[in-house]
Amino acid sequence: MLRRLKPLLLLSAALAVTPAFAADEAPAAADAADAAEPAGGASSGEIVVTARRRAEDVQDVPVAISVVGGATLEAQGTYNINRLTQLQPTLQFFSTNPRNTFINIRGIGAPFGLTNDGFEQGVGIYIDQVYYNRIAAATLDFVDVEQIEVLRGPQGTLYGKNTTAGAINVTTRAPSFTFEGKAEVSLGNYSFKQAKASVSGPITDTLAARISVSSTDRRGTIYNVATDQWINAQDNIGIRGALLWKPGEDLRITLAGDFNLQDPICCGQIYARVGTTQRALNRQYAALTALFPGYRVPSTDAFDRRTDLDAPLAARNEMGGASLRAEWDVGPGTLTSITAWRYWDWDPSNDRDFTGLPVYTKVNNPTKQNQYTQELRYAYEADRLDFVVGAFAFYQEIRTSGIQETGPAASAWLLAPSSALSRNPAVLNGIVAENDIRLDNLSLAAFGKVNWHVTDQLTISPGIRINYDKKEGLYDSVVIGTASDGTRQLITNDATHPYYNDPWIAAQRGTQSSQFFEPDFSDWNLSYDINLSYKVTEDVLAYATYARSFKTGGINLNGVPSRGDGTPALEVAQIRPEKVDHFEVGLKTQFWNRRATFNLTGYWTEIDDFQASVISNVSGSNVLRGYLANADKVRVRGIEADFTVRPTDRLNAYVSGAFTDHEFRKFVDAPCPPELAGGGTGTPAGPPATPGVNSPANCDVSGQWLPGVSKWAFSWGAEYEIPAAILGRDGDVYLGYDANYRSKFSSNASRSIYTDISGYSIHNFRVGFRTDSFDVFGWIRNAFDQNYFESLAVTPGNTGLISAQLGDPQTWGGTIKFSF
């Protein structure tokens, strides 16, 4: 207990924090970066956002939107989207590595449990108005951010692509025509080191520049006894530069570029627990590990933070790009053009048997991507009518060259003990699968949104979007094994192959076999919405929205089940688009001379053909294989409330909460949870968690929870400051606190008795002293050292092993910031 409380005592733990909705921060419109106020300063209560592609007060926007300013992000140590979830109750983030990352809003946005280049997420991420297709961007550090807007609900009539669940709109600080700069250094436990710097100023009377850098380094929080390393470390660097050319008051051209690199010893999922499946008892985890005398997992308590993963771990994640944005005031509106190129280079090394045994020695999928986007829009504004019309084009090219290789423990681990081959390590040792996976992805769209101010109080806002998507893919897995005569041979489902009936090759074919197919998808869809908003008073806005939205279809690029004749089941290679019906009502209010803000939202979302992980027996095949397909219907509904208050210029506080009711309304061919998997394929199916009985081919999870969503989620905090003079400098001493809570949620594609994650709360404290030019403070995060899982996963093979991704333990340190 003393170990846990010592940092808290050192920091004089107290109650306060900058509010999540950044009521103290400056507008994020172009050229507003110069006006940013320090956290805790006085404010009029107005927050300017660009959620509707023009600058306006957030309280006048009839959309469920939360705003976090740059000063708040810095003060609370929120330097990536994962940490942003602690401030946003309906934002969910799950990541086992940058490629396997999912972001959901209100529980929807991405299918849970399978990684596949052929589908797309339903939460759009935009940084300086550039669409980021790869969700891996979310794992990188924020660099010089002005503010972040989280828009909840479908946004497709204003945003470029796939925003059926919402959008995250990040605005970085713009170049300034006044010379300015800032620097920040943080040190903490686990050898945490973080440095940030930014400088901006004029080059000529019409040209300004800004360059920003960020570096984060932290020792891992899990000790690997097999390699004598601390894993799941952080090793990030980010650089962003921008040039702003203003030849006149009506034209602004911004050229920006960035480079981001992560290269940590990461990412390992460790032993969490073992459950009983329907597999034969001698093929479950305890019996399998007993085949290797002397093997013991380092700890059966995940929070001892010890593992023995024996395959090399790496997660090199490089991303960058350039954009050119031109904004030209033409007549009563603004014409905006955004041209961008981005690349992503992913080079991983994983341990996918999740043990210290050499079952799989390599399971790596290096990926390279290039994407190109072009958006052109015109925003018109007048007394009674304003609108945005535009066009968007997107092209993406992904090339993945994967490899999977088995090791000397594979025969005993993967083959039935009744087979003599299971006792020969050479049978499955050295099976190599080389995977060539390709995707060419084209999307074209035209969109428009009109705001008709019928009266000074009533506004009617219809929107429309027409979208064309085309995907062309290739999946080519060439699997080579060793035949019984010692020769290297193709492992194939082609019965005419001369080694098809070789006993070793036959055994290997049950593990993995070559497969080739070229899926494609193309479709048009029409999205539309209508929004009614009414100004009850100057500070009270009521609104209602209906939206019909689509998330583009996809293709399976991780392999599909094989038919009995060995050919791929191409009928499941395509994934149909999601069709979303969304209803929302909201109330935005300010009172007490705008010192208090209270916003309330209720919504009801139904999705047909929800894209999800499924498992199915293809006719004529005895092989079960997971892939992406469509659940019939999903429903998510809920209530969200946000409250901020500033009773004095020295105190501010906030609380946000969300109730989310979520379920699969109809999903009859879902993957079964582990307690109903791994057994025989006959009928009838046996009781759950009973070894050696038959398992259902798939499971009906209609009425069950969606994965990753808590019914209740809250965030809250406060900040208090008092005038003080230290070392002859006048400033403010401040005390800060922020916290969040989420209730129990499921961490498996189909809810399992082994993968529910209990509710937990995280509490953060800080205390410091700031002036106009510097800020020094100490901080402690997860102050009470709460042990919690970020995710639990069923490992391959139905052995009962459940792996875990752990949340950060208690961390503490100090930060000093200078600005000029």
mmCIF file of C-alpha atoms in Angstrom, residues 480-598:
data_model
loop_
_atom_site.group_PDB
_atom_site.id
_atom_site.type_symbol
_atom_site.label_atom_id
_atom_site.label_comp_id
_atom_site.label_asym_id
_atom_site.label_seq_id
_atom_site.Cartn_x
_atom_site.Cartn_y
_atom_site.Cartn_z
ATOM 1 C CA ILE A 480 5.124 -25.372 -48.206
ATOM 2 C CA GLY A 481 5.776 -28.283 -45.884
ATOM 3 C CA THR A 482 7.992 -31.321 -45.581
ATOM 4 C CA ALA A 483 6.753 -34.645 -46.957
ATOM 5 C CA SER A 484 7.477 -37.985 -45.294
ATOM 6 C CA ASP A 485 10.338 -38.581 -47.728
ATOM 7 C CA GLY A 486 12.054 -35.360 -46.565
ATOM 8 C CA THR A 487 11.279 -33.304 -49.677
ATOM 9 C CA ARG A 488 9.677 -29.855 -49.524
ATOM 10 C CA GLN A 489 6.219 -29.949 -51.098
ATOM 11 C CA LEU A 490 3.241 -27.705 -51.740
ATOM 12 C CA ILE A 491 0.399 -28.152 -49.233
ATOM 13 C CA THR A 492 -2.730 -27.936 -51.333
ATOM 14 C CA ASN A 493 -6.388 -28.926 -51.470
ATOM 15 C CA ASP A 494 -5.872 -30.132 -55.031
ATOM 16 C CA ALA A 495 -6.416 -33.894 -54.848
ATOM 17 C CA THR A 496 -4.462 -34.409 -58.090
ATOM 18 C CA HIS A 497 -1.233 -33.199 -56.532
ATOM 19 C CA PRO A 498 1.234 -36.141 -56.332
ATOM 20 C CA TYR A 499 1.832 -35.618 -52.595
ATOM 21 C CA TYR A 500 -1.807 -34.976 -51.701
ATOM 22 C CA ASN A 501 -2.144 -38.312 -49.845
ATOM 23 C CA ASP A 502 1.290 -38.273 -48.213
ATOM 24 C CA PRO A 503 0.544 -38.708 -44.473
ATOM 25 C CA TRP A 504 2.728 -35.784 -43.435
ATOM 26 C CA ILE A 505 1.257 -33.486 -46.073
ATOM 27 C CA ALA A 506 -2.263 -34.606 -45.117
ATOM 28 C CA ALA A 507 -1.567 -33.717 -41.484
ATOM 29 C CA GLN A 508 -0.137 -30.365 -42.501
ATOM 30 C CA ARG A 509 -3.155 -29.644 -44.706
ATOM 31 C CA GLY A 510 -5.328 -29.789 -41.592
ATOM 32 C CA THR A 511 -3.217 -26.960 -40.178
ATOM 33 C CA GLN A 512 -2.958 -24.716 -43.217
ATOM 34 C CA SER A 513 -3.234 -25.056 -46.978
ATOM 35 C CA SER A 514 -2.489 -22.957 -50.036
ATOM 36 C CA GLN A 515 -5.299 -20.774 -51.337
ATOM 37 C CA PHE A 516 -5.713 -18.304 -54.183
ATOM 38 C CA PHE A 517 -8.638 -16.064 -55.132
ATOM 39 C CA GLU A 518 -9.271 -12.560 -56.481
ATOM 40 C CA PRO A 519 -12.331 -10.966 -54.863
ATOM 41 C CA ASP A 520 -13.849 -7.679 -55.968
ATOM 42 C CA PHE A 521 -16.676 -5.387 -54.957
ATOM 43 C CA SER A 522 -18.342 -2.327 -56.453
ATOM 44 C CA ASP A 523 -21.520 -0.480 -55.585
ATOM 45 C CA TRP A 524 -23.307 2.856 -55.517
ATOM 46 C CA ASN A 525 -25.176 4.102 -52.459
ATOM 47 C CA LEU A 526 -27.137 7.178 -51.474
ATOM 48 C CA SER A 527 -26.959 8.678 -47.993
ATOM 49 C CA TYR A 528 -29.162 11.487 -46.753
ATOM 50 C CA ASP A 529 -30.221 13.222 -43.573
ATOM 51 C CA ILE A 530 -32.520 15.935 -42.311
ATOM 52 C CA ASN A 531 -31.939 18.051 -39.224
ATOM 53 C CA LEU A 532 -34.362 20.441 -37.535
ATOM 54 C CA SER A 533 -33.045 22.887 -34.959
ATOM 55 C CA TYR A 534 -34.913 25.484 -32.942
ATOM 56 C CA LYS A 535 -33.474 28.288 -30.821
ATOM 57 C CA VAL A 536 -35.788 28.268 -27.826
ATOM 58 C CA THR A 537 -33.844 31.180 -26.376
ATOM 59 C CA GLU A 538 -30.464 32.698 -27.175
ATOM 60 C CA ASP A 539 -28.795 30.051 -24.985
ATOM 61 C CA VAL A 540 -31.084 27.047 -25.541
ATOM 62 C CA LEU A 541 -31.032 25.000 -28.756
ATOM 63 C CA ALA A 542 -33.236 21.972 -29.422
ATOM 64 C CA TYR A 543 -32.698 19.699 -32.426
ATOM 65 C CA ALA A 544 -33.780 16.450 -34.043
ATOM 66 C CA THR A 545 -32.048 14.428 -36.771
ATOM 67 C CA TYR A 546 -32.840 11.498 -39.023
ATOM 68 C CA ALA A 547 -30.005 10.013 -41.089
ATOM 69 C CA ARG A 548 -29.907 7.181 -43.606
ATOM 70 C CA SER A 549 -26.280 6.230 -44.018
ATOM 71 C CA PHE A 550 -24.080 3.505 -45.499
ATOM 72 C CA LYS A 551 -20.701 2.015 -44.750
ATOM 73 C CA THR A 552 -19.095 0.702 -47.895
ATOM 74 C CA GLY A 553 -18.968 -3.012 -48.576
ATOM 75 C CA GLY A 554 -15.750 -4.974 -48.498
ATOM 76 C CA ILE A 555 -13.921 -8.136 -49.420
ATOM 77 C CA ASN A 556 -12.354 -10.862 -47.301
ATOM 78 C CA LEU A 557 -8.589 -10.708 -47.654
ATOM 79 C CA ASN A 558 -7.545 -13.046 -44.845
ATOM 80 C CA GLY A 559 -8.642 -16.195 -46.624
ATOM 81 C CA VAL A 560 -12.070 -17.828 -46.839
ATOM 82 C CA PRO A 561 -13.311 -21.345 -46.061
ATOM 83 C CA SER A 562 -12.648 -24.051 -48.653
ATOM 84 C CA ARG A 563 -15.311 -26.259 -50.194
ATOM 85 C CA GLY A 564 -15.093 -30.019 -50.092
ATOM 86 C CA ASP A 565 -13.295 -30.045 -53.451
ATOM 87 C CA GLY A 566 -10.636 -27.676 -52.082
ATOM 88 C CA THR A 567 -11.716 -24.585 -54.023
ATOM 89 C CA PRO A 568 -12.238 -21.316 -52.109
ATOM 90 C CA ALA A 569 -15.816 -20.457 -51.208
ATOM 91 C CA LEU A 570 -16.029 -17.265 -53.226
ATOM 92 C CA GLU A 571 -19.668 -16.748 -52.278
ATOM 93 C CA VAL A 572 -18.420 -15.397 -48.928
ATOM 94 C CA ALA A 573 -15.589 -13.322 -50.372
ATOM 95 C CA GLN A 574 -17.761 -10.183 -50.483
ATOM 96 C CA ILE A 575 -19.049 -8.212 -47.506
ATOM 97 C CA ARG A 576 -22.261 -6.264 -48.102
ATOM 98 C CA PRO A 577 -22.500 -2.558 -47.150
ATOM 99 C CA GLU A 578 -23.984 -1.629 -43.813
ATOM 100 C CA LYS A 579 -27.300 0.237 -43.989
ATOM 101 C CA VAL A 580 -27.852 2.596 -41.077
ATOM 102 C CA ASP A 581 -31.061 4.246 -39.853
ATOM 103 C CA HIS A 582 -30.304 6.818 -37.184
ATOM 104 C CA PHE A 583 -32.617 8.995 -35.078
ATOM 105 C CA GLU A 584 -31.379 11.603 -32.637
ATOM 106 C CA VAL A 585 -32.785 14.398 -30.473
ATOM 107 C CA GLY A 586 -30.761 16.843 -28.463
ATOM 108 C CA LEU A 587 -30.840 19.857 -26.217
ATOM 109 C CA LYS A 588 -27.950 22.318 -25.815
ATOM 110 C CA THR A 589 -28.166 24.854 -23.034
ATOM 111 C CA GLN A 590 -26.106 27.511 -21.289
ATOM 112 C CA PHE A 591 -27.138 29.382 -18.173
ATOM 113 C CA TRP A 592 -25.783 31.278 -15.158
ATOM 114 C CA ASN A 593 -24.417 33.986 -17.437
ATOM 115 C CA ARG A 594 -22.907 31.189 -19.580
ATOM 116 C CA ARG A 595 -20.860 29.907 -16.708
ATOM 117 C CA ALA A 596 -22.643 26.569 -16.974
ATOM 118 C CA THR A 597 -23.319 24.360 -19.974
ATOM 119 C CA PHE A 598 -25.603 21.330 -20.058
#
